Short mmCIF file of N, CA and C in Angstrom, two decimals:
data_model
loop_
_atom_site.label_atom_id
_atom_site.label_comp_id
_atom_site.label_asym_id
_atom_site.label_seq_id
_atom_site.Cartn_x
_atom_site.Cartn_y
_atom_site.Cartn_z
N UNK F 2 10.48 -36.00 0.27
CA UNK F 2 10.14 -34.59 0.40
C UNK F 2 10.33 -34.16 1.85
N UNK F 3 10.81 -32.87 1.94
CA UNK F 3 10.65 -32.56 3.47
C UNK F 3 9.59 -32.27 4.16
N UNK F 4 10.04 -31.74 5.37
CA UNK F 4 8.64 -30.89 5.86
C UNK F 4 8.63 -29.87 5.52
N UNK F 5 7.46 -29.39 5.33
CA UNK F 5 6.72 -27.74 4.90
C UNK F 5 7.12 -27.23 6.36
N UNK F 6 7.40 -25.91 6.22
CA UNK F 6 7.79 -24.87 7.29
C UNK F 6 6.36 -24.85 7.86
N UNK F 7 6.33 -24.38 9.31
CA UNK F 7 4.38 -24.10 9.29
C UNK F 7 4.67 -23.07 9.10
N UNK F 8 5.58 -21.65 8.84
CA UNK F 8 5.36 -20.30 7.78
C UNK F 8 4.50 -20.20 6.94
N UNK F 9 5.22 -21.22 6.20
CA UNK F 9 4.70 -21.45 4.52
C UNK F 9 3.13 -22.11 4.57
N UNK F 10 3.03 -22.98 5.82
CA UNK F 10 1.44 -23.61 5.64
C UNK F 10 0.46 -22.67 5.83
N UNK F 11 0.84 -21.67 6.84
CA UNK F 11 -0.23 -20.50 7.37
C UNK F 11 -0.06 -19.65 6.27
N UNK F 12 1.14 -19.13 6.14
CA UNK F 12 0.96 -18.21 4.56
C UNK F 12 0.04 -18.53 2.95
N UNK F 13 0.17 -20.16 2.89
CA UNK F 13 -0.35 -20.31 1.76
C UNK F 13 -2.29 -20.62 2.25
N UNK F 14 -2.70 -20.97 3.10
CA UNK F 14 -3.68 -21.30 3.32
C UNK F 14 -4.68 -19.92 3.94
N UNK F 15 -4.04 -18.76 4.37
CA UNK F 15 -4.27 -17.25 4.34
C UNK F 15 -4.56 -16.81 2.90
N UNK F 16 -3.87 -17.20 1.80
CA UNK F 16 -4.18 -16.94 0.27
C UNK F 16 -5.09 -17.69 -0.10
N UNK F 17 -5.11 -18.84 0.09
CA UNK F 17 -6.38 -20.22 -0.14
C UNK F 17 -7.88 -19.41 0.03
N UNK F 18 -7.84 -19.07 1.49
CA UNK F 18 -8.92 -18.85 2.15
C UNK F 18 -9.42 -17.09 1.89
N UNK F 19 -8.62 -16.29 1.65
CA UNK F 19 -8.79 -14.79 1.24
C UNK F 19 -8.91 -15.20 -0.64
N UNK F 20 -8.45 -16.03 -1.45
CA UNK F 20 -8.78 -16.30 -2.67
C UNK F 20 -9.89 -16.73 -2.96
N UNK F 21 -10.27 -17.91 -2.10
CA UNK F 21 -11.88 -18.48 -2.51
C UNK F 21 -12.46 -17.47 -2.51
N UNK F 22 -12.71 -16.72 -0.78
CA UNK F 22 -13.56 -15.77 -0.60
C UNK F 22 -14.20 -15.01 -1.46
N UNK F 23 -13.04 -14.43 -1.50
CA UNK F 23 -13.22 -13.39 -2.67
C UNK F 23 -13.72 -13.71 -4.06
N UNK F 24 -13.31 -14.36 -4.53
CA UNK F 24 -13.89 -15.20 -5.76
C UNK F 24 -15.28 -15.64 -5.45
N UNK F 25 -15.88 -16.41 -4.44
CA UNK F 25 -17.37 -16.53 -4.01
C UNK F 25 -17.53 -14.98 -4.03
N UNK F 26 -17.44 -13.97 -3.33
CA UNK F 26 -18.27 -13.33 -3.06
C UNK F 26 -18.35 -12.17 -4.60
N UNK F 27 -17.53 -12.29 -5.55
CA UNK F 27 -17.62 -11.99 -6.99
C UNK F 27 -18.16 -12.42 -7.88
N UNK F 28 -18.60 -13.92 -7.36
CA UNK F 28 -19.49 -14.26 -8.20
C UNK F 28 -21.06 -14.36 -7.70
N UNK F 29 -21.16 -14.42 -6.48
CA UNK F 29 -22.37 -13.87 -5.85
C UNK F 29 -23.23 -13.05 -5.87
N UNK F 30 -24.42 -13.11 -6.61
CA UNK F 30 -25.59 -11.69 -6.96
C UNK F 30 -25.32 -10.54 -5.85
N UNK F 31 -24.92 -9.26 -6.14
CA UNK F 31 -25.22 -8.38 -4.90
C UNK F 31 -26.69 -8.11 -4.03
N UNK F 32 -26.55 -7.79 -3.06
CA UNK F 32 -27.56 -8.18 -2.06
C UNK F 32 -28.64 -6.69 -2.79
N UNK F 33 -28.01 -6.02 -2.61
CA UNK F 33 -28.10 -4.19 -3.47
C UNK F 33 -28.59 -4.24 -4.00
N UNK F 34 -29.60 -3.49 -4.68
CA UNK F 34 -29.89 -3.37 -6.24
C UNK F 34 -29.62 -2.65 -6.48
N UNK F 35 -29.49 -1.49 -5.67
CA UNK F 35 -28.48 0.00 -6.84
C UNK F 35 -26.74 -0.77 -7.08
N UNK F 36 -26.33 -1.65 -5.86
CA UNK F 36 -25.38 -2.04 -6.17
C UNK F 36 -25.36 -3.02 -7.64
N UNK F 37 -25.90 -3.61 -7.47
CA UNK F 37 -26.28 -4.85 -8.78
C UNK F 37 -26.37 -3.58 -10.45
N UNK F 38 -27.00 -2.75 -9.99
CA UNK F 38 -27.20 -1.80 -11.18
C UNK F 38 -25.83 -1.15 -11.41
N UNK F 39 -25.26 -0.75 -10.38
CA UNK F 39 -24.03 0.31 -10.82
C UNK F 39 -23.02 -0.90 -11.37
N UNK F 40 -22.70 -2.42 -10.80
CA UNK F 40 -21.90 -3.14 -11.50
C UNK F 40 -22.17 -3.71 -12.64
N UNK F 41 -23.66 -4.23 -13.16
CA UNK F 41 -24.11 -4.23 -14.62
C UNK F 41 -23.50 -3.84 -15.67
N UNK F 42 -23.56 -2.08 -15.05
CA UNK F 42 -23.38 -0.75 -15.80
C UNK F 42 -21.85 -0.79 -16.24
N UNK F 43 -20.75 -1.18 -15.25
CA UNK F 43 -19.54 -1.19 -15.20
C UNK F 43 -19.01 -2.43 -16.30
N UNK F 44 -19.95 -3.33 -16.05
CA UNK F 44 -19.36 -4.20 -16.64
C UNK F 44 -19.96 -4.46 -17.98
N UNK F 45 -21.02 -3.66 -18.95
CA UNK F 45 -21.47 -2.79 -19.90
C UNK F 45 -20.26 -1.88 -20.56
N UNK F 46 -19.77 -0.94 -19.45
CA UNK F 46 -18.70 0.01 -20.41
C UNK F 46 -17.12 -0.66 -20.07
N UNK F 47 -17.26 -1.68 -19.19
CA UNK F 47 -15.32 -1.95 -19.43
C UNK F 47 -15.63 -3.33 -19.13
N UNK F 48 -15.95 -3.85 -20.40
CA UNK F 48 -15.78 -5.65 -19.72
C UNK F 48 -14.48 -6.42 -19.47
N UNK F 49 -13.79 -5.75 -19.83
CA UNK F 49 -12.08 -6.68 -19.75
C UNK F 49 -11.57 -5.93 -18.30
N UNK F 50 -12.22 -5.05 -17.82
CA UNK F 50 -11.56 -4.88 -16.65
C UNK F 50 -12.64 -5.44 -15.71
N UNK F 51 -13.69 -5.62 -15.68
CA UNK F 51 -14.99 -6.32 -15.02
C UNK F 51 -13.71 -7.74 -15.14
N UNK F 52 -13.59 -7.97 -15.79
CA UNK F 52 -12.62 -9.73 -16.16
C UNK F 52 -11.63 -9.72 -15.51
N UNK F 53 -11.01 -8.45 -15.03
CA UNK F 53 -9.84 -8.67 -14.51
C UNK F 53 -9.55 -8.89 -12.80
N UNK F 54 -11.54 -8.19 -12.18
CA UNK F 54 -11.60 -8.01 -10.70
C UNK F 54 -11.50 -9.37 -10.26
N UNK F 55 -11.43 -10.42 -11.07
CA UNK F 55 -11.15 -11.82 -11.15
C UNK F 55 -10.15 -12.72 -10.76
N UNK F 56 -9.39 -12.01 -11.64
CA UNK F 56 -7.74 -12.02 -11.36
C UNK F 56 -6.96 -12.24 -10.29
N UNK F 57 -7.10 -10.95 -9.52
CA UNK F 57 -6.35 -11.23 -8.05
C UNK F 57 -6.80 -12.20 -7.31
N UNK F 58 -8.15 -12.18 -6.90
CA UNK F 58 -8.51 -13.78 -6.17
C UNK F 58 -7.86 -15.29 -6.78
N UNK F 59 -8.19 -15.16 -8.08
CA UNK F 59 -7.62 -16.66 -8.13
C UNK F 59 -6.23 -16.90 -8.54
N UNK F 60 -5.63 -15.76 -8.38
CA UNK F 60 -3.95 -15.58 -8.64
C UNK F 60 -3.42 -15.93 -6.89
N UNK F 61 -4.34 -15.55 -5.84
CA UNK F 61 -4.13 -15.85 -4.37
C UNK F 61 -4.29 -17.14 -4.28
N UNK F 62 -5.39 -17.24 -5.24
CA UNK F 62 -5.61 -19.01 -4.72
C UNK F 62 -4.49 -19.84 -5.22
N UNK F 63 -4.61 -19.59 -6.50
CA UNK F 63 -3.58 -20.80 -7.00
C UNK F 63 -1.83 -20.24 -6.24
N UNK F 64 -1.73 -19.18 -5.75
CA UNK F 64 -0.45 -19.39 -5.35
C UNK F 64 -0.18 -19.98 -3.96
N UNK F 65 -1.64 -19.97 -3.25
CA UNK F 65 -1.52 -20.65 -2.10
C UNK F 65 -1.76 -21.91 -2.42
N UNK F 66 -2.47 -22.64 -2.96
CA UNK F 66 -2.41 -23.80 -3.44
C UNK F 66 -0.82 -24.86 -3.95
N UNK F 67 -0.42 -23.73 -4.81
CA UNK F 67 0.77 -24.51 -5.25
C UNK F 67 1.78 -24.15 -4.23
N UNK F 68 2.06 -23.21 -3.52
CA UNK F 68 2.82 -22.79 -2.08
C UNK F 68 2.99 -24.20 -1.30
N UNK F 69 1.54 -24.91 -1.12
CA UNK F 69 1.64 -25.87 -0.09
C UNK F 69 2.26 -26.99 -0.88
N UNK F 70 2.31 -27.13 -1.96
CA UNK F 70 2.87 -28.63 -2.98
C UNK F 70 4.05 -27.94 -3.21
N UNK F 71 4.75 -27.15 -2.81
CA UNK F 71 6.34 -27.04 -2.57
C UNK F 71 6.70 -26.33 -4.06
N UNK F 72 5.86 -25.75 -4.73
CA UNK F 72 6.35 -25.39 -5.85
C UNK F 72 6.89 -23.96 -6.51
N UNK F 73 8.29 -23.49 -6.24
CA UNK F 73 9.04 -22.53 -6.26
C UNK F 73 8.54 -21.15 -7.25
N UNK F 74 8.01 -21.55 -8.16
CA UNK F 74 7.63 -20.33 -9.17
C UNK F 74 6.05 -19.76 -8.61
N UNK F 75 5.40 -20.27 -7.60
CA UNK F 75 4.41 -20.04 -6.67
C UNK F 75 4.86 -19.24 -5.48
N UNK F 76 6.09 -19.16 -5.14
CA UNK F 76 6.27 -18.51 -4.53
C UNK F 76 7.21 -16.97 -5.15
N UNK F 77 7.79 -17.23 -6.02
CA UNK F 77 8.00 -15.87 -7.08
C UNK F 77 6.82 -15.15 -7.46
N UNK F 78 6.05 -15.64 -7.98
CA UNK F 78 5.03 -15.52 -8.68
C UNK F 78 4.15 -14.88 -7.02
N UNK F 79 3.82 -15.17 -5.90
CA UNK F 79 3.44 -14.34 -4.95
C UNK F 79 4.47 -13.05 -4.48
N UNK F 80 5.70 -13.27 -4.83
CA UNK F 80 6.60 -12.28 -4.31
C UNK F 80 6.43 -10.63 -5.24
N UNK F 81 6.63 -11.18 -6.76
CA UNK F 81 6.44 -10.14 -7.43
C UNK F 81 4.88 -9.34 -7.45
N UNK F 82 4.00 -10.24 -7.17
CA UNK F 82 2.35 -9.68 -7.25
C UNK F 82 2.40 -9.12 -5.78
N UNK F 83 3.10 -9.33 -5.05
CA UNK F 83 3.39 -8.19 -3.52
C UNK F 83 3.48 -7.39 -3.79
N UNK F 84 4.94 -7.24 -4.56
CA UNK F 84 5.75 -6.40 -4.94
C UNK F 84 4.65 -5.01 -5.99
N UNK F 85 4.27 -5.34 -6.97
CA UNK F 85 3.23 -4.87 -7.72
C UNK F 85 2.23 -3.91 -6.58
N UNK F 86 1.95 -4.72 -5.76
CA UNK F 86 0.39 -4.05 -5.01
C UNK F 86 1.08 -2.44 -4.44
N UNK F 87 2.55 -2.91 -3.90
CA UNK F 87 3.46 -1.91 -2.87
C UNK F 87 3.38 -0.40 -4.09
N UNK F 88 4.20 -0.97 -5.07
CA UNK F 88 4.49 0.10 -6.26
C UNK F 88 3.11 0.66 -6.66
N UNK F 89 2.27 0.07 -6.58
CA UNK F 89 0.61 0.89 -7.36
C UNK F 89 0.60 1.72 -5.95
N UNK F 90 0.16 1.12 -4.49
CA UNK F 90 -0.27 2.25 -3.69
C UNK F 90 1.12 3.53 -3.69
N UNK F 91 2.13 2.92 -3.75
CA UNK F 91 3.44 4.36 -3.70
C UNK F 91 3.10 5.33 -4.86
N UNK F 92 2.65 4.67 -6.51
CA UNK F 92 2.19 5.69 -7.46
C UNK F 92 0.96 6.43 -7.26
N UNK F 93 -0.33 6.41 -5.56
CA UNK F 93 -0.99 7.17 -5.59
C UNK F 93 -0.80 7.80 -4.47
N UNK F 94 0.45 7.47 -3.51
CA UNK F 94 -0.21 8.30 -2.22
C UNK F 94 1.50 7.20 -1.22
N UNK F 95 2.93 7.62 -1.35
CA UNK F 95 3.81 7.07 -0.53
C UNK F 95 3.51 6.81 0.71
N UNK F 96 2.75 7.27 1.66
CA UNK F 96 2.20 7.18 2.78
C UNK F 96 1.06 5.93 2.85
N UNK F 97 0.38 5.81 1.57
CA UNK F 97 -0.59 5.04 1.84
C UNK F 97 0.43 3.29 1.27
N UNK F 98 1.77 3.46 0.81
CA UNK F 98 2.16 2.39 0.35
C UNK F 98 3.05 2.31 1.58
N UNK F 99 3.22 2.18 2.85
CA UNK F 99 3.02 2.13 4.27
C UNK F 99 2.90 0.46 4.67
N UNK F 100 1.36 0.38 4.66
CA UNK F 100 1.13 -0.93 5.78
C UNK F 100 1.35 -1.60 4.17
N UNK F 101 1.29 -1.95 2.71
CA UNK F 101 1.44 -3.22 2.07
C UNK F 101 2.98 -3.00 2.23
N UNK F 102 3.79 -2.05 2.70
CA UNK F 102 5.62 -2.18 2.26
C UNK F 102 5.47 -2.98 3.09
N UNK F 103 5.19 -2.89 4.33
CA UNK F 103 5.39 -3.11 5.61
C UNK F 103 4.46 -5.14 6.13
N UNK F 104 3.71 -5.55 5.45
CA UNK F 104 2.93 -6.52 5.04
C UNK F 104 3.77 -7.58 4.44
N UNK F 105 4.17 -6.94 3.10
CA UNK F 105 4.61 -7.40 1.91
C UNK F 105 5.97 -8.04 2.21
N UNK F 106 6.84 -7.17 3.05
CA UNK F 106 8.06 -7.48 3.61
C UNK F 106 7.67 -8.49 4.93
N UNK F 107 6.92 -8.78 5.29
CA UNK F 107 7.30 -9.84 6.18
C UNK F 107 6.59 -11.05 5.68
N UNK F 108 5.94 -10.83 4.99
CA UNK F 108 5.91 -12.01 4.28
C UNK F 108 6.69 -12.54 3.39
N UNK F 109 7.45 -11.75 2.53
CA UNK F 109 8.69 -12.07 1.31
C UNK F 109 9.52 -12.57 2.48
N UNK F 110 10.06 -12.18 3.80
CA UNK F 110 10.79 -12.48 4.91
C UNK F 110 10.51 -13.83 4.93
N UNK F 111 9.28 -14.26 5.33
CA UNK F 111 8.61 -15.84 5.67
C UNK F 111 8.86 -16.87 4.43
N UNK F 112 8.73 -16.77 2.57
CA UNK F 112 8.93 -17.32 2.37
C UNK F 112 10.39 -17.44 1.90
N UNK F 113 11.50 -17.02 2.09
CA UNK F 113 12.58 -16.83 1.60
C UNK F 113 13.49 -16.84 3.52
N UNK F 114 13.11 -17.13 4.29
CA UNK F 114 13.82 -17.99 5.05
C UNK F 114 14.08 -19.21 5.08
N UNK F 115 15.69 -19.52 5.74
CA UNK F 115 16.40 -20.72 5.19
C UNK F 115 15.46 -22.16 4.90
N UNK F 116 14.92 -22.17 6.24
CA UNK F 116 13.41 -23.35 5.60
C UNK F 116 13.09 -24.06 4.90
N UNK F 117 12.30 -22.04 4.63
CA UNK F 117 11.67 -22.52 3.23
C UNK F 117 12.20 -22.44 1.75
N UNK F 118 13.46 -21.64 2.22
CA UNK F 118 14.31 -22.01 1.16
C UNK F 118 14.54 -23.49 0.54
N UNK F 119 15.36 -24.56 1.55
CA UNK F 119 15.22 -25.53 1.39
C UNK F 119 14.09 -26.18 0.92
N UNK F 120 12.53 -26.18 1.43
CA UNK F 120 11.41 -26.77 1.43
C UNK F 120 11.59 -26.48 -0.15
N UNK F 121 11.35 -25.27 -0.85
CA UNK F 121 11.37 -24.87 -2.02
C UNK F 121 12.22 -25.76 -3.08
N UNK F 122 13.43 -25.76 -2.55
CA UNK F 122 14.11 -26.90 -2.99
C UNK F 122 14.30 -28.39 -3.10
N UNK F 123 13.39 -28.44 -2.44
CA UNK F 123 13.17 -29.79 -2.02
C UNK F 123 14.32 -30.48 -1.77
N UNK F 124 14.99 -29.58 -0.17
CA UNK F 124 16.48 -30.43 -0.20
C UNK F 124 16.02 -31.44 1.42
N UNK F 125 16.59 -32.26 1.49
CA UNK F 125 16.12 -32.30 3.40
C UNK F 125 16.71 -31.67 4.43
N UNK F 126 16.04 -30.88 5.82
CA UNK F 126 16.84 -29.93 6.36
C UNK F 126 17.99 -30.90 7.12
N UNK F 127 19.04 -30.28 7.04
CA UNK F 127 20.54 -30.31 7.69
C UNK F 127 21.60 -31.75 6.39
N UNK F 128 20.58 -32.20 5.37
CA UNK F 128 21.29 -32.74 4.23
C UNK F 128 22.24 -31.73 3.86
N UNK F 129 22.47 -30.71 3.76
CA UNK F 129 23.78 -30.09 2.88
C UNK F 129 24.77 -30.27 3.35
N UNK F 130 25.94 -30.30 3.30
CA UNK F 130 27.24 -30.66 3.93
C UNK F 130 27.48 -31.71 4.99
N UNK F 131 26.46 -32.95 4.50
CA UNK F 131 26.89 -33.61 5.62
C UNK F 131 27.85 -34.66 4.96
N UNK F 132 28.31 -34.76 4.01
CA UNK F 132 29.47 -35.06 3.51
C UNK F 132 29.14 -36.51 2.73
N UNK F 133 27.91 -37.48 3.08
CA UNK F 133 27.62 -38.60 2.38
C UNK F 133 27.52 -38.36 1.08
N UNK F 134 28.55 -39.15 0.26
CA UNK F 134 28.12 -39.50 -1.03
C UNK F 134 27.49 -40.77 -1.71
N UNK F 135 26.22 -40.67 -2.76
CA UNK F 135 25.45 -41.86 -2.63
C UNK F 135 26.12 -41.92 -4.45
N UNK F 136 26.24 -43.05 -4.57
CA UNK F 136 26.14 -43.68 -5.81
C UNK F 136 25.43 -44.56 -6.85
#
């Protein structure tokens, strides 16, 4: 296996660490009690979307997780859920889809340089064309 880009180590361990979080602090009693009451309430009239505030945290986690074990559909799978966040803020407000275009693109930049292209591939860097054939 090669080496991991440190791109890819800081990128996936930024999702690791913003995924747990978030996930702890969702499953954590609110400190509030009007807060604790108004989410009760929420999750009373829409429980499948109460299920879904779920979602994005551990969709961060596991893509930073599998990011660092070199595994390519972890990094699609973060590219298009970028991609997603950009298109929802542009359908309420083009101005406010701004800093994720602008986010989103330098990170799709980070994992889709030559690298980590390779890393993704699990090729070793400067193995391509060096002309050895193994039998």
């Amino acid at each position: 296996m090669n080496k991991r880009p440190r791109s890819i180590t800081i990128i996936s361990w930024i999702f690791i660490v913003m995924g747990a979080g978030a996930s702890l602090t969702r499953l954590l009693p609110p400190v509030d009690p009007t807060a604790a009451q108004h989410i009760a309430g929420f999750k009373a009239q829409h429980p499948v979307q109460y299920y879904f505030l779920f979602a994005g945290p551990i969709l961060a986690l596991v893509c930073g997780v599998f990011l660092l074990r070199g595994c390519n559909w972890a990094r699609w799978l973060l590219t298009v859920w970028l991609g997603s966040h950009v298109v929802i803020h542009f359908l309420h407000s083009p101005v406010k889809a701004l800093v994720p275009a602008v986010a989103s693109s330098v990170l799709i930049y980070f994992l889709f340089r030559p690298p980590a292209k390779e890393f993704f591939r699990g090729v070793e860097p400067g193995a391509q064309g060096a002309g050895t054939a193994t039998n």
